[in-house]
Each structure stands twice: as structure tokens, then as C-alpha cells.
Amino acid sequence: MCTYSTEKVALERSSGKTREGWQSMREATVYYDHPVHAPDAHTVNIDFLGREPGSRVAVELSLDSARELLKALEVTVERAQFH
Amino acid sequence: MRYDAIIAETIGIRGHGDELIEAYTARPLDPGPHPGMIVIHHMPGYDRESKEITRRFATMGYSAICPNLYTREAPDAEPDDAAATARAQGGVPDERFAGDAAGAARWLRSLANATGAVGVIGYCSGGRQAVLTGIEVDVQAAVDCYGAFVVGTPPEGFPLQVAPLADRIPELGAPLLGLFGNDDSYPSPEQVDELEKLLQEHGKTYEFHRYDGAGHAFFSVDRPAYRPEAAVDGWQRVEAFLARHLVTDVVGSN
């Protein structure tokens, strides 16, 4: 489909473990497009971007898995206020 | 026995603003002369498959070059990391792309065994950029493989730097081959119709083929979108179109 549609989120006080170890992550992009590795035609892709192109933490999620993750994020963020 | 050999290598070429950019070239080793082909990689980047396509054009008798459009954002990065970085930065601006494509054409024509005829082919976002090359650069054939937003308007809040080319179709200077999947949404069959109408209205030389049971990226052999029947027929159409516009017509006009 190559919708090119991309949601961008600025990150603060956030980190990700890259192939070169832990780094601060400055931005996340979320988009539904062709995956590089996952076996579906389209996936929900999230890139957590660090200081350079190679310091990227990437996931490609099936639509069902993305929905489950979304629910889990909501529940977790909701619960966090009681900590 | 026909001598079947190519050379393939990474080189640096001068692109937009005379900047040095990375490119991958594959060329027949026989003396030629050979027409040139510019291969525009898809949005996922300057990857193994784009290089494979570049080598295929060399085996077809073309000196081929695939510029790495993400050189500036992500020099020496892995293709998927480079594509992610380019996406986050809004993609490749048209003006810079056109400068890089012009640099690729210049490089092809500088080869000692060049005929001077140059074509361009692009996939996915590169399909639109192939049409843009036909508008901005002196090429003799352009092939658009399912490029989105040649016509049609990008959705609201759209983060990438692409604008439709509908109002620039009158400037298209090269014959256009378009290959599309009827199950594609970007471009949709209606958008393909709209582009065809524009080409007709402006008296452009074009040839469109649309495939049932195929969607976006049906040429991608390593993805679930691959549709062998459409891809095999598509390659034959490409071969015939380029032979006509980069070899036969060019020779005939001399």
C-alpha cells in the first residue's frame, strides 16, 4: 500500500537498547506499511530513533498484535497513576 | 557462445548541488555500445533487491545505476535503518531527487560505451520519482511501477514531502510505461485512470498494464505481495518498452 502515513512522537527521558547498547531515544515513528521481516504484506511498524540511523530499535507487528499491545499500553499507563 | 558477463560495484557520483552520493552500478562487460538505465529504489531503500534489479538491467544490455537516495540522511547505514531515518525526516525532497537523477543520467552518458539514450524505472515511491525524472531530466523512456501520488492528493496531516504531479504532466518529455496492480490502493485503479486521462489529453506516448489479483509491490520477490504472473508479464513489458524507446527508435533516428 505504501500509504506513507506516519505518526511521529517526540520522546523525552526515554531509552532503548540498540545493537550498540542502551541509548536515549529522541523520537518514535509509527506507521502501517510493508515490513522488512515480518511475514505479512503490511504491519504496524514502530521505530524508536536514537542519535544516528544505526541506533534504531524497530518492531514490525501484525495488526492483531498491535491491538493487543495498544490495550496493554493503555492498561499499564492507567495503572501507573496508582504507583 | 555469447559472452555473458557484467561488472557490479559501488561508486560515488555527483548528485544534487554537486554533492557526492553513493550509487550502485552494474554494466555489461561486452564493448557495447549500451543505453543507460536509472533504477530508482523503493521507499524501503537502497537494498539488496534494488541492487538485484540493477544487475538484471545489466544482463539485459543496459549500463544501470541505482543512486542511494538516502545517502545524505544515513551514510553507510543499513538500508532499513536508512529508510526509517528518511521517513522520520519527511522523505526525499523532489528538488534534491531531480538533482540526483540528473547526476545519474550524466554519469551514464559519460561512459565510453554509452549510446546516449537513458531510461528510468522506479518502484513504489520510486514510481512517482520515475515520472518526475521524465519531467525534470533528459531521458528517453520512463517506467512507473505502482507509484503513488502521481495524481491524487495525499491525506491530511501527511508528513512526507510529496505533492501530486498532475499539473506537470504536460512537461513529461519521455514515453511512459505504467505497471499497476488492480488491488492497490496507492495508486488506486481510479487514480491510474486519472493519470491515463491526463496523458491522453496532453498527447503523451504511454503504455499502461493493469493486473488483476495483484496489489502494490507485485514485483517484490521477497515479500508476500509478489505475484509471479504479473511480475513475469511486467518484466516482459519493460524489456519490450525499453528495447523500443532506448534501442530501436534511437538507432532509427540517427
PDB file of C-alpha atoms in Angstrom, chain B residues 9-196:
ATOM      1  CA  GLU B   9      30.148  -2.114  -7.906  1.00  0.00           C
ATOM      2  CA  THR B  10      29.502   0.760  -5.543  1.00  0.00           C
ATOM      3  CA  ILE B  11      30.619   4.162  -6.797  1.00  0.00           C
ATOM      4  CA  GLY B  12      30.283   7.820  -5.862  1.00  0.00           C
ATOM      5  CA  ILE B  13      28.535  10.205  -8.253  1.00  0.00           C
ATOM      6  CA  ARG B  14      27.783  13.905  -8.167  1.00  0.00           C
ATOM      7  CA  GLY B  15      24.123  14.494  -7.421  1.00  0.00           C
ATOM      8  CA  HIS B  16      22.025  17.494  -6.458  1.00  0.00           C
ATOM      9  CA  GLY B  17      24.138  20.526  -5.534  1.00  0.00           C
ATOM     10  CA  ASP B  18      27.216  18.692  -6.855  1.00  0.00           C
ATOM     11  CA  GLU B  19      27.203  16.622  -3.658  1.00  0.00           C
ATOM     12  CA  LEU B  20      28.836  13.220  -3.613  1.00  0.00           C
ATOM     13  CA  ILE B  21      26.273  10.452  -3.234  1.00  0.00           C
ATOM     14  CA  GLU B  22      26.564   6.693  -3.168  1.00  0.00           C
ATOM     15  CA  ALA B  23      25.313   4.651  -6.106  1.00  0.00           C
ATOM     16  CA  TYR B  24      25.373   1.033  -7.206  1.00  0.00           C
ATOM     17  CA  THR B  25      26.132   0.318 -10.828  1.00  0.00           C
ATOM     18  CA  ALA B  26      26.002  -2.824 -12.948  1.00  0.00           C
ATOM     19  CA  ARG B  27      27.214  -2.801 -16.545  1.00  0.00           C
ATOM     20  CA  PRO B  28      27.661  -5.341 -19.328  1.00  0.00           C
ATOM     21  CA  LEU B  29      31.298  -6.180 -19.955  1.00  0.00           C
ATOM     22  CA  ASP B  30      30.982  -6.522 -23.717  1.00  0.00           C
ATOM     23  CA  PRO B  31      32.085  -3.444 -25.674  1.00  0.00           C
ATOM     24  CA  GLY B  32      28.556  -2.313 -26.489  1.00  0.00           C
ATOM     25  CA  PRO B  33      27.598   0.444 -27.082  1.00  0.00           C
ATOM     26  CA  HIS B  34      24.919   0.337 -24.376  1.00  0.00           C
ATOM     27  CA  PRO B  35      21.982   2.538 -23.429  1.00  0.00           C
ATOM     28  CA  GLY B  36      21.704   3.502 -19.767  1.00  0.00           C
ATOM     29  CA  MET B  37      19.083   2.781 -17.120  1.00  0.00           C
ATOM     30  CA  ILE B  38      18.495   4.621 -13.866  1.00  0.00           C
ATOM     31  CA  VAL B  39      16.912   2.400 -11.210  1.00  0.00           C
ATOM     32  CA  ILE B  40      15.031   4.305  -8.505  1.00  0.00           C
ATOM     33  CA  HIS B  41      14.795   2.248  -5.337  1.00  0.00           C
ATOM     34  CA  HIS B  42      11.542   1.820  -3.433  1.00  0.00           C
ATOM     35  CA  MET B  43      10.718   3.531  -0.158  1.00  0.00           C
ATOM     36  CA  PRO B  44      12.329   0.724   1.915  1.00  0.00           C
ATOM     37  CA  GLY B  45      15.588   1.914   0.475  1.00  0.00           C
ATOM     38  CA  TYR B  46      18.725   1.080  -1.430  1.00  0.00           C
ATOM     39  CA  ASP B  47      18.564  -2.570  -0.528  1.00  0.00           C
ATOM     40  CA  ARG B  48      19.686  -5.952  -1.769  1.00  0.00           C
ATOM     41  CA  GLU B  49      16.623  -6.316  -4.002  1.00  0.00           C
ATOM     42  CA  SER B  50      17.157  -2.914  -5.652  1.00  0.00           C
ATOM     43  CA  LYS B  51      20.744  -3.937  -6.371  1.00  0.00           C
ATOM     44  CA  GLU B  52      19.485  -7.230  -7.803  1.00  0.00           C
ATOM     45  CA  ILE B  53      17.183  -5.324 -10.172  1.00  0.00           C
ATOM     46  CA  THR B  54      20.121  -3.109 -11.178  1.00  0.00           C
ATOM     47  CA  ARG B  55      22.168  -6.187 -12.083  1.00  0.00           C
ATOM     48  CA  ARG B  56      19.242  -7.574 -14.056  1.00  0.00           C
ATOM     49  CA  PHE B  57      19.227  -4.498 -16.285  1.00  0.00           C
ATOM     50  CA  ALA B  58      22.938  -5.027 -16.929  1.00  0.00           C
ATOM     51  CA  THR B  59      22.231  -8.595 -18.060  1.00  0.00           C
ATOM     52  CA  MET B  60      19.601  -7.113 -20.409  1.00  0.00           C
ATOM     53  CA  GLY B  61      22.287  -4.981 -22.081  1.00  0.00           C
ATOM     54  CA  TYR B  62      21.931  -1.692 -20.203  1.00  0.00           C
ATOM     55  CA  SER B  63      24.508   0.153 -18.166  1.00  0.00           C
ATOM     56  CA  ALA B  64      22.484   0.574 -15.000  1.00  0.00           C
ATOM     57  CA  ILE B  65      22.832   2.754 -11.937  1.00  0.00           C
ATOM     58  CA  CYS B  66      20.847   2.927  -8.713  1.00  0.00           C
ATOM     59  CA  PRO B  67      21.587   6.063  -6.690  1.00  0.00           C
ATOM     60  CA  ASN B  68      21.218   5.769  -2.934  1.00  0.00           C
ATOM     61  CA  LEU B  69      18.641   8.497  -2.350  1.00  0.00           C
ATOM     62  CA  TYR B  70      19.194   8.256   1.409  1.00  0.00           C
ATOM     63  CA  THR B  71      22.978   8.819   1.283  1.00  0.00           C
ATOM     64  CA  ARG B  72      22.708  12.191   2.965  1.00  0.00           C
ATOM     65  CA  GLU B  73      20.385  11.167   5.823  1.00  0.00           C
ATOM     66  CA  ALA B  74      22.131   7.932   6.605  1.00  0.00           C
ATOM     67  CA  PRO B  75      25.565   7.410   5.037  1.00  0.00           C
ATOM     68  CA  ASP B  76      26.720   3.796   5.336  1.00  0.00           C
ATOM     69  CA  ALA B  77      23.662   2.790   7.392  1.00  0.00           C
ATOM     70  CA  GLU B  78      21.875  -0.484   6.739  1.00  0.00           C
ATOM     71  CA  PRO B  79      19.093   0.050   4.152  1.00  0.00           C
ATOM     72  CA  ASP B  80      16.206  -0.451   6.599  1.00  0.00           C
ATOM     73  CA  ASP B  81      17.750   1.949   9.125  1.00  0.00           C
ATOM     74  CA  ALA B  82      18.347   4.479   6.353  1.00  0.00           C
ATOM     75  CA  ALA B  83      14.735   4.169   5.163  1.00  0.00           C
ATOM     76  CA  ALA B  84      13.435   4.663   8.723  1.00  0.00           C
ATOM     77  CA  THR B  85      15.592   7.766   9.129  1.00  0.00           C
ATOM     78  CA  ALA B  86      14.460   9.193   5.784  1.00  0.00           C
ATOM     79  CA  ARG B  87      10.820   8.527   6.683  1.00  0.00           C
ATOM     80  CA  ALA B  88      11.181  10.301  10.034  1.00  0.00           C
ATOM     81  CA  GLN B  89      12.689  13.295   8.237  1.00  0.00           C
ATOM     82  CA  GLY B  90       9.841  13.529   5.738  1.00  0.00           C
ATOM     83  CA  GLY B  91      11.305  11.592   2.819  1.00  0.00           C
ATOM     84  CA  VAL B  92      13.295  12.849  -0.139  1.00  0.00           C
ATOM     85  CA  PRO B  93      12.504  16.376  -1.373  1.00  0.00           C
ATOM     86  CA  ASP B  94      11.628  16.449  -5.088  1.00  0.00           C
ATOM     87  CA  GLU B  95      14.211  19.062  -5.990  1.00  0.00           C
ATOM     88  CA  ARG B  96      17.018  17.069  -4.420  1.00  0.00           C
ATOM     89  CA  PHE B  97      15.772  13.887  -6.058  1.00  0.00           C
ATOM     90  CA  ALA B  98      15.714  15.518  -9.505  1.00  0.00           C
ATOM     91  CA  GLY B  99      19.304  16.697  -8.995  1.00  0.00           C
ATOM     92  CA  ASP B 100      20.388  13.194  -8.052  1.00  0.00           C
ATOM     93  CA  ALA B 101      18.571  11.671 -11.055  1.00  0.00           C
ATOM     94  CA  ALA B 102      20.196  14.222 -13.365  1.00  0.00           C
ATOM     95  CA  GLY B 103      23.577  13.283 -11.878  1.00  0.00           C
ATOM     96  CA  ALA B 104      22.876   9.602 -12.544  1.00  0.00           C
ATOM     97  CA  ALA B 105      21.945  10.361 -16.183  1.00  0.00           C
ATOM     98  CA  ARG B 106      25.102  12.457 -16.582  1.00  0.00           C
ATOM     99  CA  TRP B 107      27.225   9.655 -15.209  1.00  0.00           C
ATOM    100  CA  LEU B 108      25.640   7.100 -17.576  1.00  0.00           C
ATOM    101  CA  ARG B 109      26.245   9.348 -20.591  1.00  0.00           C
ATOM    102  CA  SER B 110      29.865   9.852 -19.571  1.00  0.00           C
ATOM    103  CA  LEU B 111      30.626   6.154 -20.023  1.00  0.00           C
ATOM    104  CA  ALA B 112      32.881   5.484 -23.013  1.00  0.00           C
ATOM    105  CA  ASN B 113      30.469   2.931 -24.490  1.00  0.00           C
ATOM    106  CA  ALA B 114      27.224   4.896 -23.875  1.00  0.00           C
ATOM    107  CA  THR B 115      24.757   5.321 -26.732  1.00  0.00           C
ATOM    108  CA  GLY B 116      23.445   8.472 -25.061  1.00  0.00           C
ATOM    109  CA  ALA B 117      19.931   7.063 -24.603  1.00  0.00           C
ATOM    110  CA  VAL B 118      18.922   6.808 -20.952  1.00  0.00           C
ATOM    111  CA  GLY B 119      15.789   5.380 -19.346  1.00  0.00           C
ATOM    112  CA  VAL B 120      14.473   5.350 -15.806  1.00  0.00           C
ATOM    113  CA  ILE B 121      12.438   2.858 -13.793  1.00  0.00           C
ATOM    114  CA  GLY B 122      11.130   3.247 -10.265  1.00  0.00           C
ATOM    115  CA  TYR B 123       9.152   1.158  -7.826  1.00  0.00           C
ATOM    116  CA  CYS B 124       6.694   2.289  -5.130  1.00  0.00           C
ATOM    117  CA  SER B 125       7.718   5.859  -4.159  1.00  0.00           C
ATOM    118  CA  GLY B 126      10.297   5.473  -6.954  1.00  0.00           C
ATOM    119  CA  GLY B 127       7.441   5.072  -9.462  1.00  0.00           C
ATOM    120  CA  ARG B 128       6.388   8.638  -8.821  1.00  0.00           C
ATOM    121  CA  GLN B 129      10.038   9.690  -8.922  1.00  0.00           C
ATOM    122  CA  ALA B 130      10.445   7.956 -12.309  1.00  0.00           C
ATOM    123  CA  VAL B 131       7.617  10.133 -13.660  1.00  0.00           C
ATOM    124  CA  LEU B 132       9.293  13.151 -12.076  1.00  0.00           C
ATOM    125  CA  THR B 133      12.541  12.172 -13.826  1.00  0.00           C
ATOM    126  CA  GLY B 134      10.648  12.118 -17.132  1.00  0.00           C
ATOM    127  CA  ILE B 135       9.558  15.686 -16.366  1.00  0.00           C
ATOM    128  CA  GLU B 136      12.813  17.121 -14.982  1.00  0.00           C
ATOM    129  CA  VAL B 137      15.604  15.166 -16.668  1.00  0.00           C
ATOM    130  CA  ASP B 138      16.524  14.417 -20.285  1.00  0.00           C
ATOM    131  CA  VAL B 139      15.532  10.728 -20.511  1.00  0.00           C
ATOM    132  CA  GLN B 140      14.111   8.752 -23.436  1.00  0.00           C
ATOM    133  CA  ALA B 141      11.895   6.299 -21.522  1.00  0.00           C
ATOM    134  CA  ALA B 142      10.293   6.198 -18.072  1.00  0.00           C
ATOM    135  CA  VAL B 143       8.730   3.235 -16.267  1.00  0.00           C
ATOM    136  CA  ASP B 144       6.404   3.813 -13.321  1.00  0.00           C
ATOM    137  CA  CYS B 145       5.806   0.688 -11.243  1.00  0.00           C
ATOM    138  CA  TYR B 146       2.842   1.412  -8.975  1.00  0.00           C
ATOM    139  CA  GLY B 147       3.947   4.874  -7.889  1.00  0.00           C
ATOM    140  CA  ALA B 148       1.511   6.609  -5.536  1.00  0.00           C
ATOM    141  CA  PHE B 149       0.603  10.302  -5.671  1.00  0.00           C
ATOM    142  CA  VAL B 150       1.465  10.909  -9.311  1.00  0.00           C
ATOM    143  CA  VAL B 151      -2.162  12.027  -9.212  1.00  0.00           C
ATOM    144  CA  GLY B 152      -4.448  12.189  -6.186  1.00  0.00           C
ATOM    145  CA  THR B 153      -3.944  14.179  -3.033  1.00  0.00           C
ATOM    146  CA  PRO B 154      -2.017  12.884  -0.033  1.00  0.00           C
ATOM    147  CA  PRO B 155      -4.156  12.547   3.119  1.00  0.00           C
ATOM    148  CA  GLU B 156      -4.406  15.445   5.537  1.00  0.00           C
ATOM    149  CA  GLY B 157      -1.564  15.692   8.025  1.00  0.00           C
ATOM    150  CA  PHE B 158       0.611  13.801   5.587  1.00  0.00           C
ATOM    151  CA  PRO B 159       4.191  14.026   6.836  1.00  0.00           C
ATOM    152  CA  LEU B 160       6.159  13.304   3.681  1.00  0.00           C
ATOM    153  CA  GLN B 161       7.325  15.836   1.137  1.00  0.00           C
ATOM    154  CA  VAL B 162       5.368  14.620  -1.886  1.00  0.00           C
ATOM    155  CA  ALA B 163       2.981  16.601  -3.996  1.00  0.00           C
ATOM    156  CA  PRO B 164       0.939  15.249  -6.899  1.00  0.00           C
ATOM    157  CA  LEU B 165       2.450  15.717 -10.355  1.00  0.00           C
ATOM    158  CA  ALA B 166      -0.873  16.044 -12.228  1.00  0.00           C
ATOM    159  CA  ASP B 167      -0.293  19.650 -13.231  1.00  0.00           C
ATOM    160  CA  ARG B 168       3.180  18.822 -14.524  1.00  0.00           C
ATOM    161  CA  ILE B 169       2.148  16.010 -16.894  1.00  0.00           C
ATOM    162  CA  PRO B 170       2.260  18.446 -19.864  1.00  0.00           C
ATOM    163  CA  GLU B 171       6.016  18.726 -19.225  1.00  0.00           C
ATOM    164  CA  LEU B 172       6.604  14.964 -19.402  1.00  0.00           C
ATOM    165  CA  GLY B 173       9.288  14.539 -22.046  1.00  0.00           C
ATOM    166  CA  ALA B 174       9.612  10.757 -22.254  1.00  0.00           C
ATOM    167  CA  PRO B 175       7.319   7.898 -23.236  1.00  0.00           C
ATOM    168  CA  LEU B 176       5.831   6.344 -20.094  1.00  0.00           C
ATOM    169  CA  LEU B 177       5.214   2.704 -19.266  1.00  0.00           C
ATOM    170  CA  GLY B 178       2.942   2.210 -16.257  1.00  0.00           C
ATOM    171  CA  LEU B 179       2.503  -1.120 -14.453  1.00  0.00           C
ATOM    172  CA  PHE B 180      -0.179  -1.318 -11.785  1.00  0.00           C
ATOM    173  CA  GLY B 181      -1.993  -3.853  -9.593  1.00  0.00           C
ATOM    174  CA  ASN B 182      -5.764  -3.574  -9.583  1.00  0.00           C
ATOM    175  CA  ASP B 183      -5.890  -4.389  -5.855  1.00  0.00           C
ATOM    176  CA  ASP B 184      -3.603  -1.466  -4.989  1.00  0.00           C
ATOM    177  CA  SER B 185      -4.964   1.492  -3.003  1.00  0.00           C
ATOM    178  CA  TYR B 186      -1.951   3.761  -3.575  1.00  0.00           C
ATOM    179  CA  PRO B 187      -2.345   4.238  -6.514  1.00  0.00           C
ATOM    180  CA  SER B 188      -5.953   3.110  -6.766  1.00  0.00           C
ATOM    181  CA  PRO B 189      -7.357   1.967 -10.136  1.00  0.00           C
ATOM    182  CA  GLU B 190      -9.263   5.284 -10.240  1.00  0.00           C
ATOM    183  CA  GLN B 191      -6.026   7.214  -9.873  1.00  0.00           C
ATOM    184  CA  VAL B 192      -4.461   5.145 -12.646  1.00  0.00           C
ATOM    185  CA  ASP B 193      -7.478   6.063 -14.814  1.00  0.00           C
ATOM    186  CA  GLU B 194      -6.975   9.717 -13.932  1.00  0.00           C
ATOM    187  CA  LEU B 195      -3.305   9.614 -14.890  1.00  0.00           C
ATOM    188  CA  GLU B 196      -4.140   7.846 -18.147  1.00  0.00           C
TER     189      GLU B 196
END
